[in-house]
């Protein structure tokens, strides 16, 4: 088996040499350059042992090219990215004379030692194999190996959706060695923030990339301390879509519920139809807004707060009409018995002559005074009377307080309910909107 690998490796390196000899009339040996790693492999290269085995750790530098971030899922709390990962390390066993570099067939990677780099928090990943395996192997004269691969990965991203859809999410792409701790392998970025390319030109459908940075950290596990590279980037959600889809319709429904304040109390079908229609429309809008985030209902999001505010105002407008209509009905019912005796008294007064009125005027006046005094005394009972028992005093105090409380909530003029609602409902809605947008946009 080793002979087959030796023959295949020699053939791959021999073909470029023959092309050079045919084109320029000289071979690589004539220029003083030996075949890269050829002699070392024959002397017993062991791909299962890292470079500098038992000595200094291997320094691995990395760089990334971000091709796309195809999806950011709030329900699954992850994102999917396609990237090109480039790793560089130096293996002294592959050094050769000269200052040239050779791009070799990627199938030769099976004969070399490779770092066991993995993506922390990855749910699923795969290498691209269309039309061929997207891997690159390049060997430099000092033994430096460049290994590049094209990967699509889905990585978990912990999201805070309390300010959705005005939220900013911070996601991380972390690279770490699976088995080699810091005594064997150390990671570093090739050029700091310039090691990551492609993010500045990246365009997302629902997000806007605000900033990104590269970090170098160390993770502690039970098996040791491991070197870790972190690419941290912030994604701010585009709120314009949600304003047009949810915020504007819900605000218009609230304003539509205020139309009932300009309709008279006697138009029961019109005002009831407006109230019920707006309540049902708002309920449908709330259900549709939550259906897209069915798995994140445990979060009380900013959009839920706003829809709850709008629903409260719409339901309040419906309750306002019920209160106004009930007060108007009660007032009309109280006026009916008073109108009956008044009409009878008018008819009797037409039949009574002036002489009887003059004779009975003094008597009726005295009776009215005595009757009024009795009513006043009955309504304003002196609860501090010493002759009253304790339980009677308690009943007296409670009765007086109930009369006062009922008097506070008694609406003397039901028409004023609509009059004040025309001013208070829009005013309170504007004030709440100011506090809402200020808090969720700037805090």
Coordinates of C-alpha atoms in Angstrom, one line a residue:
X1 CA 0.0 0.0 0.0
X2 CA 2.8 2.4 0.9
X3 CA 4.5 1.6 -2.4
X4 CA 1.3 2.6 -4.3
X5 CA 1.1 5.9 -2.4
X6 CA 4.8 6.4 -3.1
X7 CA 4.4 5.8 -6.8
X8 CA 1.3 8.1 -7.0
X9 CA 3.0 10.9 -5.2
X10 CA 6.1 10.6 -7.4
X11 CA 4.0 10.6 -10.5
X12 CA 2.1 13.8 -9.5
X13 CA 5.4 15.6 -8.9
X14 CA 7.1 14.1 -11.9
X15 CA 4.6 15.5 -14.4
X16 CA 5.2 19.2 -13.7
X17 CA 9.0 18.4 -13.9
X18 CA 8.6 16.9 -17.3
X19 CA 6.7 20.0 -18.6
X20 CA 9.4 22.3 -17.3
X21 CA 12.0 20.2 -19.0
X22 CA 10.2 20.2 -22.3
X23 CA 9.6 24.0 -22.2
X24 CA 12.9 25.3 -21.1
X25 CA 15.3 22.5 -21.8
X26 CA 16.2 21.9 -18.2
X27 CA 14.7 20.0 -15.2
X28 CA 14.2 21.0 -11.6
X29 CA 17.3 19.0 -10.6
X30 CA 19.4 21.1 -13.1
X31 CA 18.2 24.2 -11.2
X32 CA 19.2 22.8 -7.8
X33 CA 15.6 22.1 -6.6
X34 CA 14.8 18.6 -5.4
X35 CA 11.4 17.1 -5.4
X36 CA 9.4 18.5 -2.4
X37 CA 9.1 16.1 0.4
X38 CA 9.9 13.1 -1.7
X39 CA 13.0 12.0 0.1
X40 CA 11.4 12.7 3.5
X41 CA 8.4 10.5 2.7
X42 CA 10.7 7.7 1.8
X43 CA 12.6 8.1 5.1
X44 CA 9.4 7.3 7.0
X45 CA 7.0 10.2 7.1
X46 CA 4.3 9.4 9.7
X47 CA 1.0 11.3 9.1
X48 CA -0.2 10.2 12.5
X49 CA 2.3 12.3 14.4
X50 CA 2.1 16.1 14.4
X51 CA 5.1 18.3 13.3
X52 CA 7.6 18.8 16.1
X53 CA 6.1 15.9 17.9
X54 CA 7.2 16.1 21.6
X55 CA 8.5 19.6 21.1
X56 CA 7.0 23.1 20.5
X57 CA 3.3 23.3 19.6
X58 CA 2.4 23.7 15.9
X59 CA 1.5 27.3 15.0
X60 CA -1.6 27.3 12.8
X61 CA -2.7 30.6 11.2
X62 CA -6.1 30.9 9.6
X63 CA -8.1 33.2 7.3
X64 CA -11.7 33.2 6.1
X65 CA -13.6 34.1 3.0
X66 CA -17.3 34.5 3.7
X67 CA -19.2 33.7 0.6
X68 CA -22.8 34.0 2.0
X69 CA -24.9 33.9 5.1
X70 CA -28.0 32.3 3.5
X71 CA -30.4 32.2 6.5
X72 CA -30.7 33.5 10.0
X73 CA -33.5 31.5 11.8
X74 CA -35.1 32.9 14.9
X75 CA -37.2 29.8 15.5
X76 CA -34.2 27.5 15.5
X77 CA -31.7 30.1 16.7
X78 CA -29.0 29.5 14.2
X79 CA -27.5 30.8 11.0
X80 CA -26.1 29.1 7.9
X81 CA -22.9 30.3 6.2
X82 CA -20.8 29.2 3.3
X83 CA -17.1 30.0 3.7
X84 CA -13.6 29.2 2.6
X85 CA -11.3 28.2 5.4
X86 CA -7.6 28.5 4.8
X87 CA -5.1 27.0 7.3
X88 CA -1.3 27.4 7.3
X89 CA 1.3 25.5 9.3
X90 CA 4.9 24.5 9.0
X91 CA 5.9 20.9 8.8
X92 CA 9.8 20.7 8.7
X93 CA 9.5 17.1 7.4
X94 CA 8.2 18.5 4.1
X95 CA 10.9 21.2 3.6
X96 CA 12.9 21.1 0.3
X97 CA 15.6 23.3 -1.3
X98 CA 14.6 26.3 -3.3
X99 CA 12.1 29.1 -3.0
X100 CA 9.2 27.7 -5.1
X101 CA 5.8 26.5 -4.1
X102 CA 3.9 23.6 -5.6
X103 CA 0.1 23.2 -5.8
X104 CA -0.6 19.5 -5.4
X105 CA -3.5 17.3 -5.9
X106 CA -5.9 17.4 -3.0
X107 CA -6.0 13.6 -2.8
X108 CA -2.5 13.7 -1.4
X109 CA -3.9 15.1 1.8
X110 CA -4.5 11.5 2.8
X111 CA -0.7 11.1 3.1
X112 CA -0.1 14.2 5.3
X113 CA -0.8 15.2 8.8
X114 CA -3.8 17.6 9.1
X115 CA -5.1 19.6 12.0
X116 CA -8.4 18.5 13.5
X117 CA -10.1 21.9 13.3
X118 CA -13.8 21.9 13.9
X119 CA -16.5 24.6 14.2
X120 CA -17.8 25.1 17.7
X121 CA -21.6 24.9 18.0
X122 CA -22.0 23.6 14.5
X123 CA -25.3 21.7 14.0
X124 CA -24.4 20.4 10.5
X125 CA -21.6 21.0 8.1
X126 CA -20.4 19.5 4.8
X127 CA -17.6 20.0 2.3
X128 CA -18.5 21.0 -1.3
X129 CA -17.9 18.2 -3.9
X130 CA -19.4 19.8 -7.0
X131 CA -18.1 19.4 -9.6
X132 CA -15.0 18.1 -7.7
X133 CA -14.0 18.3 -4.0
X134 CA -13.4 22.0 -3.2
X135 CA -10.0 21.5 -1.4
X136 CA -6.6 23.0 -2.1
X137 CA -3.1 21.8 -1.1
X138 CA -0.1 24.0 -1.6
X139 CA 3.5 23.2 -0.4
X140 CA 6.2 25.8 0.2
X141 CA 9.9 25.2 0.2
X142 CA 10.3 25.8 4.0
X143 CA 7.7 23.1 4.7
X144 CA 4.7 25.4 5.1
X145 CA 1.5 23.8 4.1
X146 CA -1.5 25.7 2.9
X147 CA -4.8 23.8 3.2
X148 CA -8.0 25.4 2.0
X149 CA -11.5 24.0 1.9
X150 CA -15.0 25.2 1.1
X151 CA -17.6 24.5 3.8
X152 CA -21.3 25.2 4.4
X153 CA -22.2 25.0 8.1
X154 CA -25.2 25.7 10.3
X155 CA -24.1 27.2 13.6
X156 CA -26.1 27.9 16.7
X157 CA -26.6 31.5 17.7
X158 CA -28.2 32.4 21.0
X159 CA -30.6 35.2 20.3
X160 CA -32.4 37.7 22.6
X161 CA -35.8 38.4 20.9
X162 CA -37.2 40.7 23.6
X163 CA -36.8 43.6 21.2
X164 CA -37.9 41.8 18.1
X165 CA -38.2 43.2 15.4
X166 CA -35.9 46.1 16.5
X167 CA -33.3 43.8 17.8
X168 CA -29.6 43.4 17.2
X169 CA -28.2 39.9 17.3
X170 CA -24.5 39.0 18.0
X171 CA -23.5 35.7 16.5
X172 CA -20.1 33.9 16.6
X173 CA -18.2 31.6 14.3
X174 CA -15.6 29.7 16.5
X175 CA -12.8 27.5 15.4
X176 CA -11.0 25.1 17.7
X177 CA -8.9 22.0 17.7
X178 CA -10.8 18.9 18.8
X179 CA -8.1 16.8 20.2
X180 CA -4.9 18.9 20.4
X181 CA -4.6 21.2 23.4
X182 CA -2.4 24.3 23.6
X183 CA 0.7 22.3 24.3
X184 CA 0.3 20.7 20.9
X185 CA -1.5 23.2 18.6
X186 CA -2.0 26.9 18.9
X187 CA -4.3 29.0 16.6
X188 CA -3.9 32.6 15.4
X189 CA -5.4 34.9 12.8
X190 CA -3.2 35.5 9.7
X191 CA -3.7 39.2 9.7
X192 CA -6.2 40.3 12.5
X193 CA -9.4 41.7 11.2
X194 CA -8.1 41.6 7.6
X195 CA -8.0 37.8 7.9
X196 CA -11.8 37.8 7.2
X197 CA -13.0 38.9 3.8
X198 CA -16.4 39.0 2.2
X199 CA -18.4 40.4 5.1
X200 CA -18.2 44.0 3.9
X201 CA -19.8 43.1 0.6
X202 CA -22.4 40.8 2.1
X203 CA -26.0 41.7 1.6
X204 CA -28.8 40.0 3.7
X205 CA -32.5 40.1 3.1
X206 CA -33.7 40.8 6.7
X207 CA -30.5 42.0 8.4
X208 CA -27.8 44.6 8.1
X209 CA -24.3 43.8 9.1
X210 CA -23.2 46.5 11.6
X211 CA -19.7 45.4 12.7
X212 CA -17.4 42.4 13.1
X213 CA -14.2 41.6 14.8
X214 CA -11.8 38.7 15.3
X215 CA -10.9 37.4 18.7
X216 CA -8.4 35.0 20.1
X217 CA -9.5 33.1 23.2
X218 CA -8.7 30.0 25.2
X219 CA -11.4 27.5 26.1
X220 CA -11.2 25.3 29.2
X221 CA -12.4 21.7 29.2
X222 CA -11.9 18.7 31.3
X223 CA -9.3 17.4 28.9
X224 CA -7.3 20.6 29.0
X225 CA -7.0 24.2 27.6
X226 CA -7.6 24.6 23.9
X227 CA -6.8 27.5 21.6
X228 CA -9.9 29.1 19.9
X229 CA -10.4 31.6 17.1
X230 CA -13.6 33.7 17.2
X231 CA -15.3 35.7 14.4
X232 CA -17.9 37.9 16.1
X233 CA -20.4 39.9 14.0
X234 CA -23.5 41.9 14.8
X235 CA -26.7 41.7 12.7
X236 CA -29.3 44.5 13.0
X237 CA -32.8 43.6 11.7
X238 CA -34.4 45.7 9.0
X239 CA -37.5 47.0 10.7
X240 CA -39.1 48.6 7.6
X241 CA -40.7 45.4 6.5
X242 CA -42.4 45.0 9.9
X243 CA -43.5 48.6 10.0
X244 CA -45.4 48.1 6.6
X245 CA -46.7 44.7 7.5
X246 CA -47.7 45.0 11.1
X247 CA -47.2 48.4 12.8
X248 CA -49.1 50.5 10.2
X249 CA -52.1 48.2 9.9
X250 CA -52.5 47.9 13.7
X251 CA -52.3 51.7 14.1
X252 CA -54.9 52.2 11.4
X253 CA -57.2 49.8 13.1
X254 CA -56.9 51.8 16.3
X255 CA -57.7 55.0 14.5
X256 CA -60.7 53.2 12.8
X257 CA -62.1 52.4 16.2
X258 CA -62.1 56.1 17.1
X259 CA -64.6 56.8 14.3
X260 CA -67.4 55.5 16.6
X261 CA -66.9 58.5 18.9
X262 CA -68.4 60.7 16.1
X263 CA -71.5 58.5 15.7
X264 CA -74.5 59.3 17.9
X265 CA -75.4 56.9 20.8
X266 CA -78.7 56.0 19.2
X267 CA -76.9 54.4 16.2
X268 CA -76.4 51.0 18.0
X269 CA -75.8 48.8 14.9
X270 CA -73.2 51.2 13.4
X271 CA -71.1 51.6 16.5
X272 CA -71.3 48.0 17.5
X273 CA -70.3 46.9 14.0
X274 CA -67.2 49.1 14.0
X275 CA -66.2 47.9 17.5
X276 CA -66.6 44.2 16.8
X277 CA -65.0 44.4 13.3
X278 CA -61.9 46.2 14.6
X279 CA -61.5 43.7 17.5
X280 CA -61.7 40.7 15.2
X281 CA -59.3 42.3 12.7
X282 CA -56.8 43.0 15.4
X283 CA -57.0 39.5 16.7
X284 CA -56.3 38.1 13.3
X285 CA -53.3 40.4 12.9
X286 CA -51.9 39.3 16.2
X287 CA -52.3 35.6 15.3
X288 CA -50.6 36.1 11.9
X289 CA -47.7 38.0 13.5
X290 CA -47.0 35.1 15.9
X291 CA -47.4 32.3 13.4
X292 CA -44.0 33.0 11.8
X293 CA -42.3 32.6 15.3
X294 CA -44.3 29.7 16.6
X295 CA -41.3 28.2 18.5
X296 CA -40.3 31.5 20.2
X297 CA -43.6 32.2 21.9
X298 CA -41.9 32.1 25.3
X299 CA -40.4 35.5 24.5
X300 CA -42.5 38.7 25.1
X301 CA -41.3 40.6 22.1
X302 CA -41.6 44.2 21.3
X303 CA -44.1 43.6 18.5
X304 CA -46.3 41.6 20.9
X305 CA -46.3 44.6 23.3
X306 CA -47.3 47.0 20.6
X307 CA -50.1 44.7 19.3
X308 CA -51.3 44.3 22.9
X309 CA -51.4 48.1 23.3
X310 CA -53.4 48.5 20.1
X311 CA -55.8 45.7 21.1
X312 CA -56.4 47.4 24.4
X313 CA -57.3 50.7 22.8
X314 CA -59.6 49.0 20.3
X315 CA -61.3 47.0 23.1
X316 CA -61.5 50.2 25.2
X317 CA -63.3 52.0 22.5
X318 CA -65.9 49.2 22.4
X319 CA -66.3 49.3 26.2
X320 CA -66.6 53.1 26.1
X321 CA -69.7 52.8 23.9
X322 CA -71.2 50.2 26.2
X323 CA -70.7 52.5 29.2
X324 CA -72.1 55.6 27.3
X325 CA -75.1 53.7 26.0
X326 CA -75.9 52.2 29.3
X327 CA -75.7 55.6 31.1
X328 CA -77.9 57.1 28.4
X329 CA -80.5 54.3 28.8
X330 CA -80.5 54.7 32.6
X331 CA -81.0 58.5 32.3
X332 CA -83.9 58.0 29.9
X333 CA -85.5 55.4 32.2
X334 CA -85.2 57.8 35.2
X335 CA -86.9 60.6 33.3
X336 CA -90.0 58.6 32.3
X337 CA -91.7 58.4 35.7
X338 CA -91.0 62.0 36.4
X339 CA -92.7 63.1 33.2
X340 CA -95.9 61.2 34.1
X341 CA -96.9 63.1 37.4
X342 CA -95.8 66.3 35.8
X343 CA -98.3 66.0 33.0
X344 CA -101.1 64.9 35.4
X345 CA -100.3 67.9 37.6
X346 CA -100.6 70.2 34.6
X347 CA -104.0 68.9 33.7
X348 CA -105.2 69.2 37.3
X349 CA -103.9 72.8 37.5
X350 CA -106.0 73.7 34.5
X351 CA -109.2 72.6 36.3
X352 CA -108.4 74.1 39.7
X353 CA -109.4 77.7 40.0
X354 CA -107.3 80.5 41.3
X355 CA -109.1 80.6 44.7
X356 CA -108.2 77.1 45.6
X357 CA -104.5 77.8 44.8
X358 CA -104.4 80.8 47.0
X359 CA -106.1 79.0 49.9
X360 CA -103.8 75.9 49.7
X361 CA -100.5 77.7 48.9
X362 CA -99.4 78.2 52.5
X363 CA -100.3 74.6 53.5
X364 CA -98.4 73.1 50.5
X365 CA -95.4 75.3 51.2
X366 CA -95.2 74.0 54.7
X367 CA -95.5 70.5 53.6
X368 CA -92.7 70.9 51.1
X369 CA -90.4 72.4 53.7
X370 CA -91.1 69.5 56.1
X371 CA -90.7 66.9 53.3
X372 CA -87.4 68.4 52.2
X373 CA -86.1 68.5 55.7
X374 CA -87.0 64.9 56.2
X375 CA -85.1 63.9 52.9
X376 CA -82.1 65.9 53.8
X377 CA -82.0 64.5 57.3
X378 CA -82.4 60.9 55.9
X379 CA -79.6 61.3 53.4
X380 CA -77.2 62.9 55.8
X381 CA -77.6 60.8 58.8
X382 CA -75.4 61.8 61.7
X383 CA -73.4 58.7 62.5
X384 CA -71.9 60.2 65.6
X385 CA -75.1 60.1 67.5
X386 CA -74.4 58.8 71.0
X387 CA -77.8 56.9 71.1
X388 CA -76.8 54.7 68.1
X389 CA -75.3 51.3 68.7
X390 CA -71.9 50.3 67.4
X391 CA -73.1 48.1 64.5
X392 CA -75.6 50.7 63.5
X393 CA -72.8 53.3 63.3
X394 CA -70.7 50.9 61.1
X395 CA -73.7 50.4 58.8
X396 CA -74.3 54.1 58.7
X397 CA -70.6 54.9 57.8
X398 CA -70.6 52.2 55.1
X399 CA -73.8 53.4 53.6
X400 CA -72.6 57.0 53.4
X401 CA -69.3 55.9 51.7
X402 CA -71.2 53.8 49.2
X403 CA -73.4 56.8 48.3
X404 CA -70.3 58.9 47.7
X405 CA -68.6 56.2 45.6
X406 CA -71.7 55.7 43.5
X407 CA -72.0 59.4 43.1
X408 CA -68.4 59.6 41.8
X409 CA -69.0 57.0 39.1
X410 CA -72.5 58.2 38.2
X411 CA -72.4 59.9 34.7
X412 CA -74.7 62.9 34.8
X413 CA -74.4 63.6 31.0
X414 CA -73.7 60.5 28.8
X415 CA -72.9 62.7 25.9
X416 CA -69.7 63.9 27.6
X417 CA -68.3 60.3 27.5
X418 CA -67.9 60.6 23.7
X419 CA -66.7 64.2 24.0
X420 CA -63.9 63.4 26.3
X421 CA -63.0 60.1 24.5
X422 CA -62.3 62.1 21.3
X423 CA -59.5 63.8 23.1
X424 CA -58.2 61.3 25.6
X425 CA -57.9 58.2 23.4
X426 CA -55.7 59.8 20.7
X427 CA -53.7 61.7 23.4
X428 CA -52.9 58.6 25.4
X429 CA -52.1 56.6 22.3
X430 CA -49.6 59.2 21.2
X431 CA -48.0 59.3 24.6
X432 CA -47.6 55.6 24.8
X433 CA -46.2 55.5 21.3
X434 CA -43.5 58.0 22.2
X435 CA -42.5 55.9 25.2
X436 CA -42.6 52.7 23.2
X437 CA -40.4 53.8 20.3
X438 CA -38.0 55.6 22.6
X439 CA -37.4 52.6 24.8
X440 CA -37.1 50.0 22.1
X441 CA -34.9 52.1 19.8
X442 CA -32.5 53.8 22.2
X443 CA -32.4 51.6 25.3

